[in-house]
PDB file of C-alpha atoms and ligand atoms in Angstrom:
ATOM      1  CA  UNK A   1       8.443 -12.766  -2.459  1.00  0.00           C
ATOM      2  CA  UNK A   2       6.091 -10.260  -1.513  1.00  0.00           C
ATOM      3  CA  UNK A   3       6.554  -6.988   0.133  1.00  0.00           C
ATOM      4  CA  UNK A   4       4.198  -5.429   2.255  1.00  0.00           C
ATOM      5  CA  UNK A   5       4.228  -2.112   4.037  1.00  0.00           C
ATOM      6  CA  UNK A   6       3.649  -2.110   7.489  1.00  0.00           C
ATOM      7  CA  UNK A   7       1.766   0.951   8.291  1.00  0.00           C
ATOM      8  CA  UNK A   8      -1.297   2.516   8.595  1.00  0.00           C
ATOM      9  CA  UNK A   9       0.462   6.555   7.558  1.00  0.00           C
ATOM     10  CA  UNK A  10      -1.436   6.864   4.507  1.00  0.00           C
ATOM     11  CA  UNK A  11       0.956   9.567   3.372  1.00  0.00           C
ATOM     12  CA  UNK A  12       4.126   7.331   3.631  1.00  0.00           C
ATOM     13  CA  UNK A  13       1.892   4.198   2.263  1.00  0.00           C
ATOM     14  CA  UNK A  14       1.111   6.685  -0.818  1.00  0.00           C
ATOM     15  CA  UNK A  15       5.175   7.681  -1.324  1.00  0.00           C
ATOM     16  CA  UNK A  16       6.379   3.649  -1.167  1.00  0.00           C
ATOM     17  CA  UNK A  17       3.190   2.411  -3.473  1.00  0.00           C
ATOM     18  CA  UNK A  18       4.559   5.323  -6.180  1.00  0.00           C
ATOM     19  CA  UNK A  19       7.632   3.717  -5.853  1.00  0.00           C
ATOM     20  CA  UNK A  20       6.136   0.592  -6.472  1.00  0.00           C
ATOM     21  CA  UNK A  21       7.099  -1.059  -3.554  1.00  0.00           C
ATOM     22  CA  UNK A  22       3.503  -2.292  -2.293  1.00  0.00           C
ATOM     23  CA  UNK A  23       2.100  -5.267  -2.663  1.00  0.00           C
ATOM     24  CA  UNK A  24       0.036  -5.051  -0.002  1.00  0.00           C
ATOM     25  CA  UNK A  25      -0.714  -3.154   3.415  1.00  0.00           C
ATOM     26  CA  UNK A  26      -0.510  -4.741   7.209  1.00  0.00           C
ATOM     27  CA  UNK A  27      -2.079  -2.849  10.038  1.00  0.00           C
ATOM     28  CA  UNK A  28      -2.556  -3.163  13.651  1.00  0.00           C
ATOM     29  CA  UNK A  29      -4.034  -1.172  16.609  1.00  0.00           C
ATOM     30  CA  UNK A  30      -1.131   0.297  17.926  1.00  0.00           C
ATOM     31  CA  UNK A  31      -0.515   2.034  13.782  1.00  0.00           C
ATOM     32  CA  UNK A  32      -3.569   2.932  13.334  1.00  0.00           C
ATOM     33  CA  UNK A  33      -4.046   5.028  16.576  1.00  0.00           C
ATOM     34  CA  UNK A  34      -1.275   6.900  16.046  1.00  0.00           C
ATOM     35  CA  UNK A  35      -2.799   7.983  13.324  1.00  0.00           C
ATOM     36  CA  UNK A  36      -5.877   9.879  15.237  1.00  0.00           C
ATOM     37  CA  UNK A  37      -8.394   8.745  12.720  1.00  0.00           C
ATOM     38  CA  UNK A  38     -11.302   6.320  12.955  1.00  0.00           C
ATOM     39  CA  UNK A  39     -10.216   2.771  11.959  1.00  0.00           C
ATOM     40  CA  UNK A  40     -12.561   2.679   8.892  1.00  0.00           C
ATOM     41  CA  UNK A  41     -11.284   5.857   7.640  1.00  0.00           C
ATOM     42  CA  UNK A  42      -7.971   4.802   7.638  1.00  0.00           C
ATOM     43  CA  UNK A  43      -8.835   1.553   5.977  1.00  0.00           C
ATOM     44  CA  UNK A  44     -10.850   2.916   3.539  1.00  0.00           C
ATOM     45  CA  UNK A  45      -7.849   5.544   2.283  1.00  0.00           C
ATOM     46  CA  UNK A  46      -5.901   2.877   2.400  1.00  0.00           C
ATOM     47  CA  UNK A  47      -7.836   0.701   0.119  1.00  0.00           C
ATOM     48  CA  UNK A  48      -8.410   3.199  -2.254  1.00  0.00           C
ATOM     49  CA  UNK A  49      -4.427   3.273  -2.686  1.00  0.00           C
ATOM     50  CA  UNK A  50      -3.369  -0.189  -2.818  1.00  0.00           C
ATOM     51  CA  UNK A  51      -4.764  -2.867  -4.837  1.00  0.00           C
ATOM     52  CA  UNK A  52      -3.160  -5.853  -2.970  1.00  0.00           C
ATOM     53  CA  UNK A  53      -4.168  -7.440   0.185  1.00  0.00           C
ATOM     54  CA  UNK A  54      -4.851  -4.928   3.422  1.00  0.00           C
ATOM     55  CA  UNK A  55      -5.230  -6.509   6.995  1.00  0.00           C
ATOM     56  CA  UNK A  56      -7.376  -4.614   9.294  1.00  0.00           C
ATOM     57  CA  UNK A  57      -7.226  -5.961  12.668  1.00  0.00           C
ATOM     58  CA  UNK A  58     -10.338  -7.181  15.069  1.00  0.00           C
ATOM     59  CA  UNK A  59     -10.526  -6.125  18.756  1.00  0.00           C
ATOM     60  CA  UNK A  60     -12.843  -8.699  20.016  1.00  0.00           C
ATOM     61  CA  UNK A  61     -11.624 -11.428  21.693  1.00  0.00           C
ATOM     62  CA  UNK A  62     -14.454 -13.821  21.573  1.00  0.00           C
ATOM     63  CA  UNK A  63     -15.353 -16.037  18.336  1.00  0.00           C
ATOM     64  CA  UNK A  64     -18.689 -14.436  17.779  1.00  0.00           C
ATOM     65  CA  UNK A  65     -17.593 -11.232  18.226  1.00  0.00           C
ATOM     66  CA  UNK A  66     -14.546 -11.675  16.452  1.00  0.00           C
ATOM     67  CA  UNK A  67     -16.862 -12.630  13.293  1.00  0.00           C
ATOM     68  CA  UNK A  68     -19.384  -9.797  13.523  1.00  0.00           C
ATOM     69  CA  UNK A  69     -16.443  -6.964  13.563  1.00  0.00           C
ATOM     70  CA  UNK A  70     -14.403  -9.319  10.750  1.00  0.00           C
ATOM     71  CA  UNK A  71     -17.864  -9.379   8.046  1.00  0.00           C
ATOM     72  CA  UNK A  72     -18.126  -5.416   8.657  1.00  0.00           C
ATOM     73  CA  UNK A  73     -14.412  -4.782   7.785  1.00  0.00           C
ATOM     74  CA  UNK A  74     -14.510  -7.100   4.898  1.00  0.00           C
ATOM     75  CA  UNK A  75     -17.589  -5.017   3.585  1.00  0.00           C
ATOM     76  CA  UNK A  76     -15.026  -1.562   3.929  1.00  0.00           C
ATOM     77  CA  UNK A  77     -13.371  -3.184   0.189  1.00  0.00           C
ATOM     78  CA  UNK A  78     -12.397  -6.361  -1.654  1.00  0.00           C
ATOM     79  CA  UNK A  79      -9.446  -6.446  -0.557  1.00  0.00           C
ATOM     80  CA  UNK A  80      -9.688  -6.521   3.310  1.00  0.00           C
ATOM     81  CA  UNK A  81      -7.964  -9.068   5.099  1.00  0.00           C
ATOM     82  CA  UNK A  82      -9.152  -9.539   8.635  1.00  0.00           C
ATOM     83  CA  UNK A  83      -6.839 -10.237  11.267  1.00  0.00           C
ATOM     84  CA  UNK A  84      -7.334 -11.946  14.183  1.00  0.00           C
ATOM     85  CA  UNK A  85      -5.061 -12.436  17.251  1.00  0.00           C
ATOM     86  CA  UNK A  86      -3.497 -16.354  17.527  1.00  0.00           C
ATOM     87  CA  UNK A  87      -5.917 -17.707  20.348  1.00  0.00           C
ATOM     88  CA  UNK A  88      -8.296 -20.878  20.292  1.00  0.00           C
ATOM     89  CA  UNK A  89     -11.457 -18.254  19.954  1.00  0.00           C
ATOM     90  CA  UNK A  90      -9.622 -16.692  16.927  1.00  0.00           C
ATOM     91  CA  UNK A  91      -8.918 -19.623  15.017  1.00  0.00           C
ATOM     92  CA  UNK A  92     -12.716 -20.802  16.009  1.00  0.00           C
ATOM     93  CA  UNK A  93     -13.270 -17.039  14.015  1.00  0.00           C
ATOM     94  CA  UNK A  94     -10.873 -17.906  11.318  1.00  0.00           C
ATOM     95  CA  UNK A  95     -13.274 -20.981  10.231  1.00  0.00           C
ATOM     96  CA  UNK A  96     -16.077 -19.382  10.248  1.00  0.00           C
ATOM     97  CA  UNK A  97     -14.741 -16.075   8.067  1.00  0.00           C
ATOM     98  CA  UNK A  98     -13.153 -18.768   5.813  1.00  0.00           C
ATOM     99  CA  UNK A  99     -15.914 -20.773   5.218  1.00  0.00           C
ATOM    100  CA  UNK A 100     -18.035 -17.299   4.288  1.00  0.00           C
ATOM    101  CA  UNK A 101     -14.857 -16.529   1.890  1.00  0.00           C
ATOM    102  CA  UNK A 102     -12.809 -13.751   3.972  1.00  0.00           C
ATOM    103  CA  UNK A 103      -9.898 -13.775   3.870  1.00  0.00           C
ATOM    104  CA  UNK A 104      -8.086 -13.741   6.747  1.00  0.00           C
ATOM    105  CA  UNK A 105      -4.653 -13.511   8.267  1.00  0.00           C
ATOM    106  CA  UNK A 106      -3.355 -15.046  12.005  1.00  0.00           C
ATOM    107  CA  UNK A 107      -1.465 -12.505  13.983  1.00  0.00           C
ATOM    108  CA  UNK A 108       1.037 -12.738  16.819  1.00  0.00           C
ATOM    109  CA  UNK A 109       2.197 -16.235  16.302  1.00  0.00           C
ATOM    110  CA  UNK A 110       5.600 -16.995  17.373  1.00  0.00           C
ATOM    111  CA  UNK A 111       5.572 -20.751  17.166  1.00  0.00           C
ATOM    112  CA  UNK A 112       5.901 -23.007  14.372  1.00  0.00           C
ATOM    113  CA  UNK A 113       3.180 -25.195  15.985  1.00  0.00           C
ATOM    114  CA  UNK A 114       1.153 -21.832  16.144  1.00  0.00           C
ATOM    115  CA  UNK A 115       1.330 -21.497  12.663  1.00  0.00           C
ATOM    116  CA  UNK A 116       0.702 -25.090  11.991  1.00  0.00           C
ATOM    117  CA  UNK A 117      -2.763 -24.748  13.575  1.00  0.00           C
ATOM    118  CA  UNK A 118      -3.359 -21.586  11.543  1.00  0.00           C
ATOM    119  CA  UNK A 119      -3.344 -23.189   8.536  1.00  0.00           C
ATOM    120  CA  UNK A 120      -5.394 -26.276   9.348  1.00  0.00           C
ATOM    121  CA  UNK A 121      -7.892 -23.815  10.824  1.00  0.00           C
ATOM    122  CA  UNK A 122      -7.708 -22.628   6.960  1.00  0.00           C
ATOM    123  CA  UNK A 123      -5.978 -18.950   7.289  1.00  0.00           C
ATOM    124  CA  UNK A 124      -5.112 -16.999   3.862  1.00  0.00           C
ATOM    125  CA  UNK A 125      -1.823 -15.463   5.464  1.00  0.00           C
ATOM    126  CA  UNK A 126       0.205 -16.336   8.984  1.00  0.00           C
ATOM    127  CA  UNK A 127       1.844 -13.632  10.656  1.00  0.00           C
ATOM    128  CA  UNK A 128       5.201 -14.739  12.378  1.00  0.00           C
ATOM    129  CA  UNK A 129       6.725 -12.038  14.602  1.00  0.00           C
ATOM    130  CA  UNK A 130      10.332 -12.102  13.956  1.00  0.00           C
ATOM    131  CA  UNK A 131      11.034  -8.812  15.497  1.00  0.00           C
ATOM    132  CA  UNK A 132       9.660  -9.599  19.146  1.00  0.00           C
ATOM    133  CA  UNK A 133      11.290 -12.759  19.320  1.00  0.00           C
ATOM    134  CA  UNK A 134      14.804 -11.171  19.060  1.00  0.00           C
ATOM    135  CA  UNK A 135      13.848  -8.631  21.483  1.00  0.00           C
ATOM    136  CA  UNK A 136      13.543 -11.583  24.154  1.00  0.00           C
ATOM    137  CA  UNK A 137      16.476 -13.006  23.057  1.00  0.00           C
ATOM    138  CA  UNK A 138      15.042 -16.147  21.090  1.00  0.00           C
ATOM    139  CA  UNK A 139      15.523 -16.557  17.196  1.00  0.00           C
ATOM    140  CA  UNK A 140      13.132 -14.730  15.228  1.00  0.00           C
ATOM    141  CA  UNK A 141      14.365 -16.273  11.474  1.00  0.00           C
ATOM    142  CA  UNK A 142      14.929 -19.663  12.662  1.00  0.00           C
ATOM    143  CA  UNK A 143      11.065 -19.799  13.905  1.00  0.00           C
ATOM    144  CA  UNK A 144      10.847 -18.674  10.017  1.00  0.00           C
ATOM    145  CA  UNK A 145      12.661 -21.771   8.737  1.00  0.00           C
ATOM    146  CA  UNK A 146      11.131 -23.956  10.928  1.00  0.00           C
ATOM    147  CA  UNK A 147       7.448 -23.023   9.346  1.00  0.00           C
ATOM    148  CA  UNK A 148       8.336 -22.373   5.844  1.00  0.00           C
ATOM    149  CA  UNK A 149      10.093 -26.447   6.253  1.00  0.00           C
ATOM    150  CA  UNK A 150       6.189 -27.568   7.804  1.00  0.00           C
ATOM    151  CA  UNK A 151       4.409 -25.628   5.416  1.00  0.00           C
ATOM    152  CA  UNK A 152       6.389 -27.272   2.411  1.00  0.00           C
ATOM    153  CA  UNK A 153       6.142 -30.738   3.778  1.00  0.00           C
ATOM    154  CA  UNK A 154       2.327 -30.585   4.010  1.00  0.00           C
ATOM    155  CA  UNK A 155       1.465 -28.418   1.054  1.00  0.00           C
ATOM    156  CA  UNK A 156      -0.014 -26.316   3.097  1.00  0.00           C
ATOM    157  CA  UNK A 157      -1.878 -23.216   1.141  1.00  0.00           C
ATOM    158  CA  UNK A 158      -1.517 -20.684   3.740  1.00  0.00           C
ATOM    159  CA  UNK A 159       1.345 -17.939   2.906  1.00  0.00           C
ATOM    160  CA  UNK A 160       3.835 -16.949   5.406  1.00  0.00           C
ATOM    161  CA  UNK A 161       4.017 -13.237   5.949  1.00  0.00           C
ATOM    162  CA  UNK A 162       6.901 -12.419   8.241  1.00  0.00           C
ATOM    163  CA  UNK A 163       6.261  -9.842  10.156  1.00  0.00           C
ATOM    164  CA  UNK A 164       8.237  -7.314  13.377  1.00  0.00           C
ATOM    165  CA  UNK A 165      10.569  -6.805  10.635  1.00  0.00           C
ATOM    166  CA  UNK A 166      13.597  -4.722  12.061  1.00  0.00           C
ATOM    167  CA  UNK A 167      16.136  -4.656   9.571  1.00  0.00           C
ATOM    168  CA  UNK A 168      17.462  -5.481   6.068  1.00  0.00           C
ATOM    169  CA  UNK A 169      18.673  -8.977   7.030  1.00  0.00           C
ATOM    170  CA  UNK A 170      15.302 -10.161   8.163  1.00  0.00           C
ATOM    171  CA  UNK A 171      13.874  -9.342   4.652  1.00  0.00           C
ATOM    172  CA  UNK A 172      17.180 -11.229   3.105  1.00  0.00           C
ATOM    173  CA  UNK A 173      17.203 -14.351   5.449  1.00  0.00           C
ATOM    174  CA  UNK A 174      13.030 -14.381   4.403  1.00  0.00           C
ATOM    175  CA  UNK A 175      13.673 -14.319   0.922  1.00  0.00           C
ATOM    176  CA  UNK A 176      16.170 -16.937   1.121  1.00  0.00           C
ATOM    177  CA  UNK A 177      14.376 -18.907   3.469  1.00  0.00           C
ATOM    178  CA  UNK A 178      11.048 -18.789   0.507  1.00  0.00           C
ATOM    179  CA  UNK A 179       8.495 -17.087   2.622  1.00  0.00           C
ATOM    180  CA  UNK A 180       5.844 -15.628   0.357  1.00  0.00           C
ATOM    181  CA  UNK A 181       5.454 -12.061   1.952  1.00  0.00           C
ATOM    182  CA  UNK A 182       7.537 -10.013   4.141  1.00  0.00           C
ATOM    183  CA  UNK A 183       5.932  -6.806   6.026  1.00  0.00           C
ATOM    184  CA  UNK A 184       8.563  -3.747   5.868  1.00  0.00           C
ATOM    185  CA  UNK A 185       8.028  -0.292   7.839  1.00  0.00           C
ATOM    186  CA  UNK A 186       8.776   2.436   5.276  1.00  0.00           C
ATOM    187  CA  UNK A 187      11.892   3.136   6.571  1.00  0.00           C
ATOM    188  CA  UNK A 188      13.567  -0.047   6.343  1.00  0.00           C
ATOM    189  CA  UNK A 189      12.333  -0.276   2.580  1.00  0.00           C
ATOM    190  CA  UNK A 190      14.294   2.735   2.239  1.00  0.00           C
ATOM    191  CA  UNK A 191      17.510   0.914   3.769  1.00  0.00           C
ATOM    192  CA  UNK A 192      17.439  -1.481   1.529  1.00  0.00           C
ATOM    193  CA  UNK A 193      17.012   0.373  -1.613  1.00  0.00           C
ATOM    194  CA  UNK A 194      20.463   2.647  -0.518  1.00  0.00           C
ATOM    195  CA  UNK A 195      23.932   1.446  -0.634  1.00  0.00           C
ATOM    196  CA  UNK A 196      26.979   3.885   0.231  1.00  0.00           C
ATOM    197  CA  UNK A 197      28.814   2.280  -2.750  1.00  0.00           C
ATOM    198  CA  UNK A 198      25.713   2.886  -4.682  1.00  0.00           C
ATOM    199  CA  UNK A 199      26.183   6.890  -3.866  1.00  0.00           C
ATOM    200  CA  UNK A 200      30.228   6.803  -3.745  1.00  0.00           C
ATOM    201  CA  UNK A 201      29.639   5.529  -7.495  1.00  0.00           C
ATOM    202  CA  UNK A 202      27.184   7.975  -8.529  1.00  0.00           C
ATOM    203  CA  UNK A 203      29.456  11.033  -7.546  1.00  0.00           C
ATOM    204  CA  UNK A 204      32.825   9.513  -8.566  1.00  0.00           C
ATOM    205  CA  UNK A 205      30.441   9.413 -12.202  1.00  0.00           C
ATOM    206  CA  UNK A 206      29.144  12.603 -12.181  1.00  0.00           C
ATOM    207  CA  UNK A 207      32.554  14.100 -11.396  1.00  0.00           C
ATOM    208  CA  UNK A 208      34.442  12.343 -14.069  1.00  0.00           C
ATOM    209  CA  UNK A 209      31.092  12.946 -16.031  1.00  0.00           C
ATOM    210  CA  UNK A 210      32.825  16.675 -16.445  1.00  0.00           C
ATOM    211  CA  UNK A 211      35.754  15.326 -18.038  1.00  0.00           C
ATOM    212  CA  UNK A 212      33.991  14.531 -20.793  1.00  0.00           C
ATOM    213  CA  UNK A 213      34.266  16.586 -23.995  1.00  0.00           C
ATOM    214  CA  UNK A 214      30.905  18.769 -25.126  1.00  0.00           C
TER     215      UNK A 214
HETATM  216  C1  E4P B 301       2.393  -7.118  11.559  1.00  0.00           C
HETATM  217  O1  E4P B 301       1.362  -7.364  11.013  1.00  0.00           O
HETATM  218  C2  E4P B 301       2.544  -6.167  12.685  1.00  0.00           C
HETATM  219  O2  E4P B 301       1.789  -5.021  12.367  1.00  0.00           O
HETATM  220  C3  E4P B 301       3.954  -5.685  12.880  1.00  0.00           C
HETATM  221  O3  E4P B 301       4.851  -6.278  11.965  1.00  0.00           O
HETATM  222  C4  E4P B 301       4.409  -5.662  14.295  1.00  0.00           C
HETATM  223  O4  E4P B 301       5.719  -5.158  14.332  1.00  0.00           O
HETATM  224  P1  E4P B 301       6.402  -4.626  15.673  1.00  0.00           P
HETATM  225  O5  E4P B 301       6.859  -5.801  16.474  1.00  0.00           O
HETATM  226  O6  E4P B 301       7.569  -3.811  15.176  1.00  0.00           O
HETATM  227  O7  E4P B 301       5.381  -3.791  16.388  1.00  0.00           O
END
């Protein structure tokens, strides 16, 4: 399985890539403004950090539209990923950008059936939103089953990205569930790299590390 970072903080993308945690970036509007830079500039930077896939997002919500802003992001670096919001103009954009060869990922789908149609419409990545669906009370992982059991039956090329990641047991339940790429804000990467057994044991070693005859 993949990990992505979810983030458009170029600083924090820089610390977990060092670590080697990055296989790839995911972006969105509401990231990248709280940044305060222009969208290109922050794709750019990031580009120039990560070799793996990095989604930039469209704002358009017509087809056309949604094509002209997708070709000029793709042109930012190789490895742009456009992504376009799950609507019927957006998947009428996903066609077109496919047939040109971008890549492109589907955004803010929370149905199976949503991401069924994403990959017909010929998608590189589908972007379930696990996160928002337990805010409302549904269940976020079992909308992740449900596609990565569809996706397996058909064959279906399109990778599942699972993204609104909250916690360390949506990146678990993911991996056991065989989606190709999860999408992990920086801090939850941390929480799953840290155990308190993990630190218990390191200063119960280091103590009795004294013991030890020079
Ligand atoms: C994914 O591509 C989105 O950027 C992200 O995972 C949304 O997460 P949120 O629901 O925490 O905003």
């Amino acid at each position: 399985m993949q990990f992505y970072i979810d983030s458009a903080d170029i600083e924090e993308i820089r610390q977990a890539n060092r670590r080697g945690w990055v296989d790839g970036v995911t972006t969105n509007p509401t990231l990248v403004a709280k940044t305060g830079r222009r969208h290109e500039d922050v794709i750019k930077d990031i580009c120039n950090e990560v070799k793996g896939l990095v989604s930039a997002e469209v704002l358009s919500l017509k087809a056309d539209e949604m094509v002209k802003e997708g070709v000029q992001l793709a042109k930012i670096a190789d490895n742009v990923v456009v992504k376009i919001p799950m609507c019927e103009e957006g998947l009428i954009a996903v066609r077109r950008l496919s047939a040109e060869g971008i890549k492109t990922n589907v955004t803010l789908v929370f149905s199976p059936l949503q991401a069924l149609l994403t990959a017909k419409a010929g998608a590189t990545l589908v972007s379930p939103f696990v996160g928002r669906l337990d805010d409302i009370s549904s269940n976020g992982m079992e909308v992740i089953s449900q596609i990565t059991q569809i996706f397996q039956n058909y064959d279906l090329a399109t990778q599942v990205l699972v993204a609104s990641i909250r916690h360390p047991i949506h990146i678990m339940e993911s991996a056991m569930m065989g989606a190709d790429v999860v999408t992990v804000p920086f801090k939850v990467l941390q929480q799953i790299v840290n155990h308190p057994l993990t630190d218990k044991g390191i200063a119960q070693f280091l103590k009795d590390a004294q013991n030890v005859p020079k």
